[in-house]
PDB file of C-alpha atoms in Angstrom:
ATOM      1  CA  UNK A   1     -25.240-137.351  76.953  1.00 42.00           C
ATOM      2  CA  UNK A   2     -23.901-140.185  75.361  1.00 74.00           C
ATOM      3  CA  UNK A   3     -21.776-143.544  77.285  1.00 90.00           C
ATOM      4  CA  UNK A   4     -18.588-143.545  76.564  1.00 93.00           C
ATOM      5  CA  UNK A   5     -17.593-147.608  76.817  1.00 95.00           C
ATOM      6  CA  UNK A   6     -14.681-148.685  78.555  1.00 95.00           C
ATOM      7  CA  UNK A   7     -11.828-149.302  75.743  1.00 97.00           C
ATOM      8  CA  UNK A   8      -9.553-152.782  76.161  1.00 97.00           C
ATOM      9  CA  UNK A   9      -6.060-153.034  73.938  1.00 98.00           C
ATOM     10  CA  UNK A  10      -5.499-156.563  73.289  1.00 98.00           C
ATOM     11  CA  UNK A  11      -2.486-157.746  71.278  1.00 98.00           C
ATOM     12  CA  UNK A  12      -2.838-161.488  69.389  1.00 98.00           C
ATOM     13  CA  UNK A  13      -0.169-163.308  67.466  1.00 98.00           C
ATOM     14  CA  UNK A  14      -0.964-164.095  64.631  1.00 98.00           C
ATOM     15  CA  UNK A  15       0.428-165.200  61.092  1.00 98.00           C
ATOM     16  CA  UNK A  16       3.867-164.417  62.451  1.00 97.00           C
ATOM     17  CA  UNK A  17       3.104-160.577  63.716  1.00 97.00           C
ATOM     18  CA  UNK A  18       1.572-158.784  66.990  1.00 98.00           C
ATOM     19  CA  UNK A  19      -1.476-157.705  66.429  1.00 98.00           C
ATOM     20  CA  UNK A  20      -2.876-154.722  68.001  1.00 98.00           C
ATOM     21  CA  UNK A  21      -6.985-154.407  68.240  1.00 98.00           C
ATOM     22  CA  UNK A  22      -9.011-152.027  70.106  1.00 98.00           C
ATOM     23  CA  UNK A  23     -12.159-153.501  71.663  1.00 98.00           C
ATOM     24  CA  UNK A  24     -15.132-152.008  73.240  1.00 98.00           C
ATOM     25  CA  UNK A  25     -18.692-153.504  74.227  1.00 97.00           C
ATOM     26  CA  UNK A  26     -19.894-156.499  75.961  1.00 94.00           C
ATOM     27  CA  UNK A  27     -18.087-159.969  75.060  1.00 94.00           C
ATOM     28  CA  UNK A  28     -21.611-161.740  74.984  1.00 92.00           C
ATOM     29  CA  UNK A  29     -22.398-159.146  71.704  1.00 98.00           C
ATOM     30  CA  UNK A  30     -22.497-159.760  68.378  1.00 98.00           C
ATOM     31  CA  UNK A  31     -19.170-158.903  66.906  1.00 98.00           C
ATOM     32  CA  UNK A  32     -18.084-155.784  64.591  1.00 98.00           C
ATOM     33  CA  UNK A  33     -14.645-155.674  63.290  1.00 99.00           C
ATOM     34  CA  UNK A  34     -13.527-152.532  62.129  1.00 99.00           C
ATOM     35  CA  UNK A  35     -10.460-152.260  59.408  1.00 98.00           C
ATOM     36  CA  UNK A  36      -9.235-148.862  58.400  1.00 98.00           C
ATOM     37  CA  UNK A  37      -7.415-147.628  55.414  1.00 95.00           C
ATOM     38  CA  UNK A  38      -3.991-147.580  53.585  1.00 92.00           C
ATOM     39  CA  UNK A  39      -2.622-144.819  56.038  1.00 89.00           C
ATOM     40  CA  UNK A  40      -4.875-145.054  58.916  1.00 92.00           C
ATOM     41  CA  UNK A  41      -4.927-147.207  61.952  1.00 95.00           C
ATOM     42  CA  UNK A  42      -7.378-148.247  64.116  1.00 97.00           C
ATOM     43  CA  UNK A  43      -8.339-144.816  66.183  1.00 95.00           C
ATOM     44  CA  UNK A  44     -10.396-143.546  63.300  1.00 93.00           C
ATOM     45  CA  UNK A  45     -13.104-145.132  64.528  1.00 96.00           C
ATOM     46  CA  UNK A  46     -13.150-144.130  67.925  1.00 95.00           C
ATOM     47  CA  UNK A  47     -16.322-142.393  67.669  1.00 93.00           C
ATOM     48  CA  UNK A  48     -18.202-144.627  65.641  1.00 97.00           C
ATOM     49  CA  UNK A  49     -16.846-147.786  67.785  1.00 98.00           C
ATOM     50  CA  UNK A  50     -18.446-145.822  70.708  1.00 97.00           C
ATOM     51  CA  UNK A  51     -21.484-145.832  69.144  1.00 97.00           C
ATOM     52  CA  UNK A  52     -21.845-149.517  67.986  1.00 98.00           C
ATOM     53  CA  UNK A  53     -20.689-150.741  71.592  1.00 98.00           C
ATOM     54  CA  UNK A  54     -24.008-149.881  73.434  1.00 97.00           C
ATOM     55  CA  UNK A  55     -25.171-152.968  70.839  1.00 97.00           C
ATOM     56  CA  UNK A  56     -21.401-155.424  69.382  1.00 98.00           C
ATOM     57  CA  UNK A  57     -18.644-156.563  70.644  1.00 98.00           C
ATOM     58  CA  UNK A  58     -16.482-154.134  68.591  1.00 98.00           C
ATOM     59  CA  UNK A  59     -13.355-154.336  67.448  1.00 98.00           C
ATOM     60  CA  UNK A  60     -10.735-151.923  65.790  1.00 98.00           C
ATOM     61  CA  UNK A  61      -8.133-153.696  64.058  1.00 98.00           C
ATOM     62  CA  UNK A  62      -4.240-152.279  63.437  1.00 98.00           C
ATOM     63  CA  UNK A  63      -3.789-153.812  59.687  1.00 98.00           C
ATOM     64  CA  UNK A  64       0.305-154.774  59.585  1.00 98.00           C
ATOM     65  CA  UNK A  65       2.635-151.883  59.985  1.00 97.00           C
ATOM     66  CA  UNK A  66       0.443-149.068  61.165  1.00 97.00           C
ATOM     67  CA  UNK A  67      -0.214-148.350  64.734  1.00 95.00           C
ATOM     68  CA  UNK A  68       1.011-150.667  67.028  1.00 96.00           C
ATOM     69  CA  UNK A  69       0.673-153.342  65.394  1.00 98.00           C
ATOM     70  CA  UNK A  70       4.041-155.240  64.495  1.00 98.00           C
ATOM     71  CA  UNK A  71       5.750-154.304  61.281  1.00 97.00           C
ATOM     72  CA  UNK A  72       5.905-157.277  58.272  1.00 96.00           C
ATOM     73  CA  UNK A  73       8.698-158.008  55.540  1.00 95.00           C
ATOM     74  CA  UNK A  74       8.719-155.763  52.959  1.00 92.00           C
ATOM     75  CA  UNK A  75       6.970-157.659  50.800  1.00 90.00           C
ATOM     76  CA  UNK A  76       4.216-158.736  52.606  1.00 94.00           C
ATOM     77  CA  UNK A  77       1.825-155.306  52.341  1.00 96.00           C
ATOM     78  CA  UNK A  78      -0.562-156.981  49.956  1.00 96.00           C
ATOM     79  CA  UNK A  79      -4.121-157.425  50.223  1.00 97.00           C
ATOM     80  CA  UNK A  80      -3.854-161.273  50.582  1.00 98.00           C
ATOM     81  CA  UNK A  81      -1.431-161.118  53.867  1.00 98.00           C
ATOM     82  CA  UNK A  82      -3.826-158.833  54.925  1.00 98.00           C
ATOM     83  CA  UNK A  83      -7.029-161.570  54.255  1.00 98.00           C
ATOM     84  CA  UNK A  84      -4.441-164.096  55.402  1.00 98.00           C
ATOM     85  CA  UNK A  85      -3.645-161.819  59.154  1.00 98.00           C
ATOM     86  CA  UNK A  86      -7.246-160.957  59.840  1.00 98.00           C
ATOM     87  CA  UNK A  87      -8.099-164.606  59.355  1.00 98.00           C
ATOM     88  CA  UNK A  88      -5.476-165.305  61.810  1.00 98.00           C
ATOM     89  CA  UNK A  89      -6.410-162.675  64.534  1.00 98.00           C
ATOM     90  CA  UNK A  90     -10.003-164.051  64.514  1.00 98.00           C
ATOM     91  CA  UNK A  91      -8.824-167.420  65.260  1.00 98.00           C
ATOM     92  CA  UNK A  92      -6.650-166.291  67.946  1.00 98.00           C
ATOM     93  CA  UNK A  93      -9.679-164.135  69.448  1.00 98.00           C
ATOM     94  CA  UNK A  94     -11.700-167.342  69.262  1.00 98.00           C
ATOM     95  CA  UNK A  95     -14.421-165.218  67.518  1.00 98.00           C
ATOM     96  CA  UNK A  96     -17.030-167.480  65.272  1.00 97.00           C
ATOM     97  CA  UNK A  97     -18.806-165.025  63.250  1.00 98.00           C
ATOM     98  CA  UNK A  98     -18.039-161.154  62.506  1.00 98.00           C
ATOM     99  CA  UNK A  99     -19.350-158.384  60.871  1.00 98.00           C
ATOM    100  CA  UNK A 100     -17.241-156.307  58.967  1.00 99.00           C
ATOM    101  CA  UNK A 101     -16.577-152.780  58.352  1.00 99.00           C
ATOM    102  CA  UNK A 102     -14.133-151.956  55.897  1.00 98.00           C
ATOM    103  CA  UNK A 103     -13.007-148.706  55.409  1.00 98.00           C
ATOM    104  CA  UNK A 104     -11.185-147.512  51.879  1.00 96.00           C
ATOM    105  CA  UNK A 105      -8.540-150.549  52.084  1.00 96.00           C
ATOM    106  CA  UNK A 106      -9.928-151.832  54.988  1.00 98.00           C
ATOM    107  CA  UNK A 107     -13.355-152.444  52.580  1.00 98.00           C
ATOM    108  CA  UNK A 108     -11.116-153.737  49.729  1.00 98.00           C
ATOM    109  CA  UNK A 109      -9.745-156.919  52.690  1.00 98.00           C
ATOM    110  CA  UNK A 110     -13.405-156.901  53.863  1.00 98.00           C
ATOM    111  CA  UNK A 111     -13.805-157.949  49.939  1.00 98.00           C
ATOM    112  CA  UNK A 112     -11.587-160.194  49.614  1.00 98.00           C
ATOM    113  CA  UNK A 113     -12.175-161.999  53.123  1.00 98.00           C
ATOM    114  CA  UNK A 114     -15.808-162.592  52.955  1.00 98.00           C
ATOM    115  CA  UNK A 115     -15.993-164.894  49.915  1.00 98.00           C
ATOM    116  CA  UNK A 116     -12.867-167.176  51.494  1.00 98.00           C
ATOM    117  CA  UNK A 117     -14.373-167.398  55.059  1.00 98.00           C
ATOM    118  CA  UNK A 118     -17.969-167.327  54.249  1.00 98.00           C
ATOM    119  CA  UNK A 119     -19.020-169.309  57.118  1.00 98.00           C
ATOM    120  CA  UNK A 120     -17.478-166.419  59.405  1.00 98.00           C
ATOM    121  CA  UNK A 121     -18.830-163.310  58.053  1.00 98.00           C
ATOM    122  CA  UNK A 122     -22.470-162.532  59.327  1.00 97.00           C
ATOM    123  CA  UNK A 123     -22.793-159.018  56.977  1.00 98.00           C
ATOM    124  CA  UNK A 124     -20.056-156.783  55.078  1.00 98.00           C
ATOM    125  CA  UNK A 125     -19.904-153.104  55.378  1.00 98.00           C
ATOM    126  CA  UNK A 126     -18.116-151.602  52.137  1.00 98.00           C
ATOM    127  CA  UNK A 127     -16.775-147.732  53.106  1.00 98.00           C
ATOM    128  CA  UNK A 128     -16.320-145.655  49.979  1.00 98.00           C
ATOM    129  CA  UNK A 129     -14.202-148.512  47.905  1.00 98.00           C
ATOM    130  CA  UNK A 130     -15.013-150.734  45.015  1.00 97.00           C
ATOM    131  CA  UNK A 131     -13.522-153.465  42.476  1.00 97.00           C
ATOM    132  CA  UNK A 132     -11.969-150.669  40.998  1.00 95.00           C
ATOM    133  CA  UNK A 133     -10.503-147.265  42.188  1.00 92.00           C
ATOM    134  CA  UNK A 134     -11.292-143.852  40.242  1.00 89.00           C
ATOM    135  CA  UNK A 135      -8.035-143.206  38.632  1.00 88.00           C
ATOM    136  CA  UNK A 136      -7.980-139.114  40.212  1.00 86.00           C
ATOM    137  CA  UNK A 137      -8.633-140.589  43.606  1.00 86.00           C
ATOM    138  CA  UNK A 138      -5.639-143.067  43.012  1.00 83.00           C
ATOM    139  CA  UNK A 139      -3.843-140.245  41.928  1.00 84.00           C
ATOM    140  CA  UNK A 140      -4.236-138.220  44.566  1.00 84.00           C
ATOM    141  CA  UNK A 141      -3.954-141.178  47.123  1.00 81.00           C
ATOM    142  CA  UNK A 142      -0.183-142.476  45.979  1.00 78.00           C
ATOM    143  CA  UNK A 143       0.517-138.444  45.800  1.00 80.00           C
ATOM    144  CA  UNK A 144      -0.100-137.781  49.645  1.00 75.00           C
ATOM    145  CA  UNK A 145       0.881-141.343  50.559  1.00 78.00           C
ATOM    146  CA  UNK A 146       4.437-141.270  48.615  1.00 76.00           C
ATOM    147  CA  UNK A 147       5.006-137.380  49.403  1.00 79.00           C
ATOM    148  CA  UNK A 148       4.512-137.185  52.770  1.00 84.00           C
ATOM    149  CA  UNK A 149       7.301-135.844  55.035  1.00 89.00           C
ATOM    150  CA  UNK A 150       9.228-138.071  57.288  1.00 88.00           C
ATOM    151  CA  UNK A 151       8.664-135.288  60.080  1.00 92.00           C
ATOM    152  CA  UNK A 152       6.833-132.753  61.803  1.00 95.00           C
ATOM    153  CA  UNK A 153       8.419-130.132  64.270  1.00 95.00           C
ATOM    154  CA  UNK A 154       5.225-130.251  66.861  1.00 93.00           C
ATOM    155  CA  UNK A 155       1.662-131.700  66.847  1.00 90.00           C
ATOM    156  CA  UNK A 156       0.349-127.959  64.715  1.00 91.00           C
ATOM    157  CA  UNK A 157       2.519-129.015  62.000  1.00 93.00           C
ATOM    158  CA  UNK A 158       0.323-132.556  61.938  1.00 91.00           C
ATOM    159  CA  UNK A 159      -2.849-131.013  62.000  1.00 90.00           C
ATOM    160  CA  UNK A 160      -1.808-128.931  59.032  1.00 90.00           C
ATOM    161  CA  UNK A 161      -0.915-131.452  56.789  1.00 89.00           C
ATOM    162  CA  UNK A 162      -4.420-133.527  57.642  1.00 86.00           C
ATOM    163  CA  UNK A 163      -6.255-130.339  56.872  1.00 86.00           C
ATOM    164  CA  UNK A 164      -4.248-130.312  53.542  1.00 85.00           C
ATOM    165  CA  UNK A 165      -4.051-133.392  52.510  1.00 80.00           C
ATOM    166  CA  UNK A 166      -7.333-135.230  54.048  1.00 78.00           C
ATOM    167  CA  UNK A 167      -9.457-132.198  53.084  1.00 74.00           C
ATOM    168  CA  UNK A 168     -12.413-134.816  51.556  1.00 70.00           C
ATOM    169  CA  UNK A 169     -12.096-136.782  55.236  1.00 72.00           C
ATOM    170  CA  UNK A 170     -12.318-134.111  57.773  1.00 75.00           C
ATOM    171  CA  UNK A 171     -12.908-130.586  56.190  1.00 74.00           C
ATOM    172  CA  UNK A 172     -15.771-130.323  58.011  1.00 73.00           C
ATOM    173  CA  UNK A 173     -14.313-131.402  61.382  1.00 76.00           C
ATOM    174  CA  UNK A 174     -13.301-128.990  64.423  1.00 80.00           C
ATOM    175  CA  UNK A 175      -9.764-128.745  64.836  1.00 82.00           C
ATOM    176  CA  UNK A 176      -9.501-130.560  68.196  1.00 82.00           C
ATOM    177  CA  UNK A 177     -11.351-133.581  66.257  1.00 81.00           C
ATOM    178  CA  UNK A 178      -9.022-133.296  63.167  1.00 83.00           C
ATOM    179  CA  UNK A 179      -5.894-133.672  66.166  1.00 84.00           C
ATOM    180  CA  UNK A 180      -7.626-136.618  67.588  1.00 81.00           C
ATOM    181  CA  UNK A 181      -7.745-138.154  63.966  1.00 79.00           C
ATOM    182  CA  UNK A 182      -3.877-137.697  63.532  1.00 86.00           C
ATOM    183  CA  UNK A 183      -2.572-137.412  66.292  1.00 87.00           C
ATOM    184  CA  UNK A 184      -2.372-141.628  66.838  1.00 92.00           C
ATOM    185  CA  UNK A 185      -0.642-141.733  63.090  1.00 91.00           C
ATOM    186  CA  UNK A 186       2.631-140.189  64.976  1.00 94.00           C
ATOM    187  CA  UNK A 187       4.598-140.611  67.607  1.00 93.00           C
ATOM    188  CA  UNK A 188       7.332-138.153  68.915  1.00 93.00           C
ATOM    189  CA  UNK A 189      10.722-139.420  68.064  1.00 93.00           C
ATOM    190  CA  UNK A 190      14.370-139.565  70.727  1.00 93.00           C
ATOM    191  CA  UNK A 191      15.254-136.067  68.586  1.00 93.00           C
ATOM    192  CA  UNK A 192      11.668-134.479  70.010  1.00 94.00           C
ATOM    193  CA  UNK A 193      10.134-134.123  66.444  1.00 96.00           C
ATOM    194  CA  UNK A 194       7.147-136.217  65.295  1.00 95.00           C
ATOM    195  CA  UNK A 195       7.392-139.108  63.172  1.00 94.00           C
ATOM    196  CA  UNK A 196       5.146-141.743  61.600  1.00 92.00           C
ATOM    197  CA  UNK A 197       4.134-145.227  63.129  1.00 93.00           C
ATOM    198  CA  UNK A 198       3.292-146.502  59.966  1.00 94.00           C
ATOM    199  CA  UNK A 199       6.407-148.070  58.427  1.00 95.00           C
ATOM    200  CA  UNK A 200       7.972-146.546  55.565  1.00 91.00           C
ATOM    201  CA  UNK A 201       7.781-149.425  53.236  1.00 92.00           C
ATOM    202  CA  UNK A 202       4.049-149.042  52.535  1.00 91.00           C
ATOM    203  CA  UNK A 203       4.754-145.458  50.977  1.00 85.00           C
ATOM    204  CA  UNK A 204       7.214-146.467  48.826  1.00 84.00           C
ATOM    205  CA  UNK A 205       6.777-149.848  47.609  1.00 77.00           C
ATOM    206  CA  UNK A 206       4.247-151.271  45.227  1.00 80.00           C
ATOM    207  CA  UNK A 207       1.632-153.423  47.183  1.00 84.00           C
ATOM    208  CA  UNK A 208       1.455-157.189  45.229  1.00 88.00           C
ATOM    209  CA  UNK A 209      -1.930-157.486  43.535  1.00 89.00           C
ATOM    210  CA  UNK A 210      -4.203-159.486  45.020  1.00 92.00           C
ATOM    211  CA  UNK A 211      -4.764-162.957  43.880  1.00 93.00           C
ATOM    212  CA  UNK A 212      -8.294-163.019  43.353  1.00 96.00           C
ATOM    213  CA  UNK A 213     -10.101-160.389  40.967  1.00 97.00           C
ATOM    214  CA  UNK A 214     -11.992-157.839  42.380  1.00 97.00           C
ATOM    215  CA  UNK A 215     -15.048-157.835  40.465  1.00 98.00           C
ATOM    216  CA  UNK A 216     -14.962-161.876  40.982  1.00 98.00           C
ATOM    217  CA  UNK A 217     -14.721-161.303  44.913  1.00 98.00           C
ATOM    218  CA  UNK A 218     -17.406-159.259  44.927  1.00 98.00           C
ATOM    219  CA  UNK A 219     -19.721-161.304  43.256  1.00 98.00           C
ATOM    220  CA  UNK A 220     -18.556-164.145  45.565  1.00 98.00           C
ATOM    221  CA  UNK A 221     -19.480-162.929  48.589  1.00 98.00           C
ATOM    222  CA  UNK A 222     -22.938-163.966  49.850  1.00 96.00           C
ATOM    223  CA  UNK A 223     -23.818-162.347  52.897  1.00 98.00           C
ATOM    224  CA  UNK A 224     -25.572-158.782  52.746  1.00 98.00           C
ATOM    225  CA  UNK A 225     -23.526-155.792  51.798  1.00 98.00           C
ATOM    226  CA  UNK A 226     -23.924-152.089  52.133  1.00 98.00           C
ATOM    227  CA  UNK A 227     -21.835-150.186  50.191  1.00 98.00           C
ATOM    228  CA  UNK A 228     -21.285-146.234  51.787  1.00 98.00           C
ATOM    229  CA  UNK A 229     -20.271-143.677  49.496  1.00 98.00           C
ATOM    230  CA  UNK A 230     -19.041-139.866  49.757  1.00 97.00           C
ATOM    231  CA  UNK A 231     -21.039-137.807  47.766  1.00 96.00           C
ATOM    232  CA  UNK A 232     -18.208-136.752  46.295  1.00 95.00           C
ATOM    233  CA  UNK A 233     -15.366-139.406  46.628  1.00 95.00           C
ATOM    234  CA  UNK A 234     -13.000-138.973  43.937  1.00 93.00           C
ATOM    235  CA  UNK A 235     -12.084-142.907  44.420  1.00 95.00           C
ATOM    236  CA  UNK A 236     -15.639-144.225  44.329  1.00 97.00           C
ATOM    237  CA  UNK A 237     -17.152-143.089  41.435  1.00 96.00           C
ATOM    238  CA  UNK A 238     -21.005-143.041  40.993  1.00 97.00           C
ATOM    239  CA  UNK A 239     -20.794-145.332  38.138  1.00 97.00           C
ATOM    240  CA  UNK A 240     -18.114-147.896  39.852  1.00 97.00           C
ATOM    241  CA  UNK A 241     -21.139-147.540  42.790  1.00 98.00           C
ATOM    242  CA  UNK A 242     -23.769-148.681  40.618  1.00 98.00           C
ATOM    243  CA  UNK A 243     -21.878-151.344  38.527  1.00 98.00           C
ATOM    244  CA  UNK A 244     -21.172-152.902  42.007  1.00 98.00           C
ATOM    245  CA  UNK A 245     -25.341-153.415  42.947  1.00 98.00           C
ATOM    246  CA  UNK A 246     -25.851-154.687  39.397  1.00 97.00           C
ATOM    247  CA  UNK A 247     -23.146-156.820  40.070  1.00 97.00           C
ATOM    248  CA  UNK A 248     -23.840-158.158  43.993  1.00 97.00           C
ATOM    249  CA  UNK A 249     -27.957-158.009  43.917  1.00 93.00           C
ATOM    250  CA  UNK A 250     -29.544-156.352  46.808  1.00 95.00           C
ATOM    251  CA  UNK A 251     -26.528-154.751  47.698  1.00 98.00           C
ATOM    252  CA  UNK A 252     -27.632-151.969  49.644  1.00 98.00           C
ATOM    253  CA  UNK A 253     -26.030-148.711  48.257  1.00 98.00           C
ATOM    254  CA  UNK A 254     -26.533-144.898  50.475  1.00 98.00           C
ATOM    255  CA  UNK A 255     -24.692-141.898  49.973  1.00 98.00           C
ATOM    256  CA  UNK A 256     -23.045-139.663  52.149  1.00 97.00           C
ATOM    257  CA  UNK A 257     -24.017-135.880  51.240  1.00 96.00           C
ATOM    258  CA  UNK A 258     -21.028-133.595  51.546  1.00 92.00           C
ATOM    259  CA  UNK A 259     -18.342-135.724  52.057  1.00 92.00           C
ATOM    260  CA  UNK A 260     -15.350-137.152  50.007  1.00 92.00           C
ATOM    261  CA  UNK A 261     -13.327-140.003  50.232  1.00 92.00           C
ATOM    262  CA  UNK A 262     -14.113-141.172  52.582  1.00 93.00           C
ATOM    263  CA  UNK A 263     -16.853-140.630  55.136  1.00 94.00           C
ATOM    264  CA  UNK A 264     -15.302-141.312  59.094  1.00 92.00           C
ATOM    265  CA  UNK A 265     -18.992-143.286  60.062  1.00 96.00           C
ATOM    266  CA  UNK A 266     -19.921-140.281  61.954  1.00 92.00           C
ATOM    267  CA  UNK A 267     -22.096-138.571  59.670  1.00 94.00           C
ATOM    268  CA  UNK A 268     -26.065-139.010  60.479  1.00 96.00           C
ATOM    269  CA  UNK A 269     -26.483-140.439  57.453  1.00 98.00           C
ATOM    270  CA  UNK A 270     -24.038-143.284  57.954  1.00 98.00           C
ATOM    271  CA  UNK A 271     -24.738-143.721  61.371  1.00 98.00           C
ATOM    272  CA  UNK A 272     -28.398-143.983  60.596  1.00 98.00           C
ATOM    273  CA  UNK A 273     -27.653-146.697  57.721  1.00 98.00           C
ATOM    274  CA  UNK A 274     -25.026-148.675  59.901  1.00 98.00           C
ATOM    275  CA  UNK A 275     -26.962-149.390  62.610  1.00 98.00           C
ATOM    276  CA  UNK A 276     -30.173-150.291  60.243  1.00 98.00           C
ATOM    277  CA  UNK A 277     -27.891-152.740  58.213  1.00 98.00           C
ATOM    278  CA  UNK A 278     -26.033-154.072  60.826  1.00 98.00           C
ATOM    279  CA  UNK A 279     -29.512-154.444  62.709  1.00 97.00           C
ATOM    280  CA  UNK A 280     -30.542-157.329  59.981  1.00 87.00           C
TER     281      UNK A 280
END
């Protein structure tokens, strides 16, 4: 039977927000830091965090306005206040050097932080996310994103929509797993229905481009990279995927068999190349 490791909420202030982070693991480890996607937060890693503690320091991060981490000025959903607030909460944790694991939009800050704070980043996970995004995926993403109801009448109703609308992320999870994956996106509401933690802005406003080119912040990171991608992501395509380890030599590139967009680090495959990568 596996440990379960003790889990620690810490809240930092930093660039002009509470931040929330979830940490696990002994202090004296090397350190992990986790970021999650455009509408996640930072219990999707729960079981994978579990995992890497028995070896890091881990830490799950709240990006701005999800979870319970403060909400920021409308404007301020980009990808650089996101570079700019990570950068911040790992100088308020006092942390020297990190790995990263970056999943969907969490990858896309890994991406951009790594070639600005070189001397902090040990290694660079990239989780089903490139320079660019598959235009279907994007699609699909702003459709579920933009769409989704304000409200759910009980927890069932929640489930149902992640079934729906996550189908590539957790079609192939139990139910009770699929509940523990959404159940931290809500919270119930004065009225007794459930509502979203995530601020409304992010579905409905157009995040500010960041300032530095993609493909450029790739190629100007220069610590080692593995790139994870869902067999069949509909946002990273196989040719974006391949462009990418022309692009960033000995980029490390695995697949995820059965899986969309985007695989949740618990798959033996990605477990298996996580902890070889992060291994050095």
């Amino acid at each position: 039977m596996s440990t379960t490791y003790a889990v620690r909420d810490i809240f930092v202030e930093a660039n002009g927000l509470r931040h929330h982070l979830i940490a696990r693991g002994n202090p004296g480890s090397p350190v992990v830091m986790m970021i999650h996607g455009l509408a996640g937060q930072a219990h999707v890693f729960d079981a994978v965090a579990n995992h890497l503690a028995a070896k890091y320091h881990v830490y799950c991060l709240d990006v701005r306005g999800r979870g319970e981490t403060a909400w920021g000025p409308p404007g301020e959903y980009g990808v650089d206040t996101y570079v700019a607030d990570l950068e911040a909460v790992r100088d308020a944790l006092g942390l020297q050097r990190m790995a990263l694991v970056g999943t969907s939009m969490g990858g896309l800050i890994s991406m951009q932080y790594a070639p600005k704070h070189p001397e902090r980043v040990d290694r660079v996970v990239l989780n089903d996310v490139g320079p660019e995004i598959d235009p279907e995926g994007l699609k699909r993403i702003l459709a579920y994103v933009g769409g989704a109801p304000e409200m759910f009448a009980d927890m069932k109703a929640v489930i149902r929509y992640y079934k729906e609308h996550y189908a590539p992320m957790v079609e192939h999870l139990p139910d009770d797993q699929i509940a523990d994956f959404a159940r931290y996106n809500v919270r119930k509401s004065d009225s007794g229905v459930y509502v979203w933690k995530m601020d409304p802005t992010v579905r409905t406003a157009a995040a500010p481009p960041a300032g530095t080119d993609p493909w450029d912040a790739l190629k100007g990171m220069k610590c080692p990279v593995l790139l994870l991608r869902g067999a069949n992501s509909d946002v990273l395509s196989a040719d974006i995927a391949r462009r990418m380890v022309e692009a960033l030599p000995g980029t490390k590139l695995v697949e995820v068999p059965g899986v969309g967009h985007a695989p949740i680090l618990v798959e033996p495959e990605a477990v298996k190349a996580l902890d070889a990568f992060l291994a050095g």
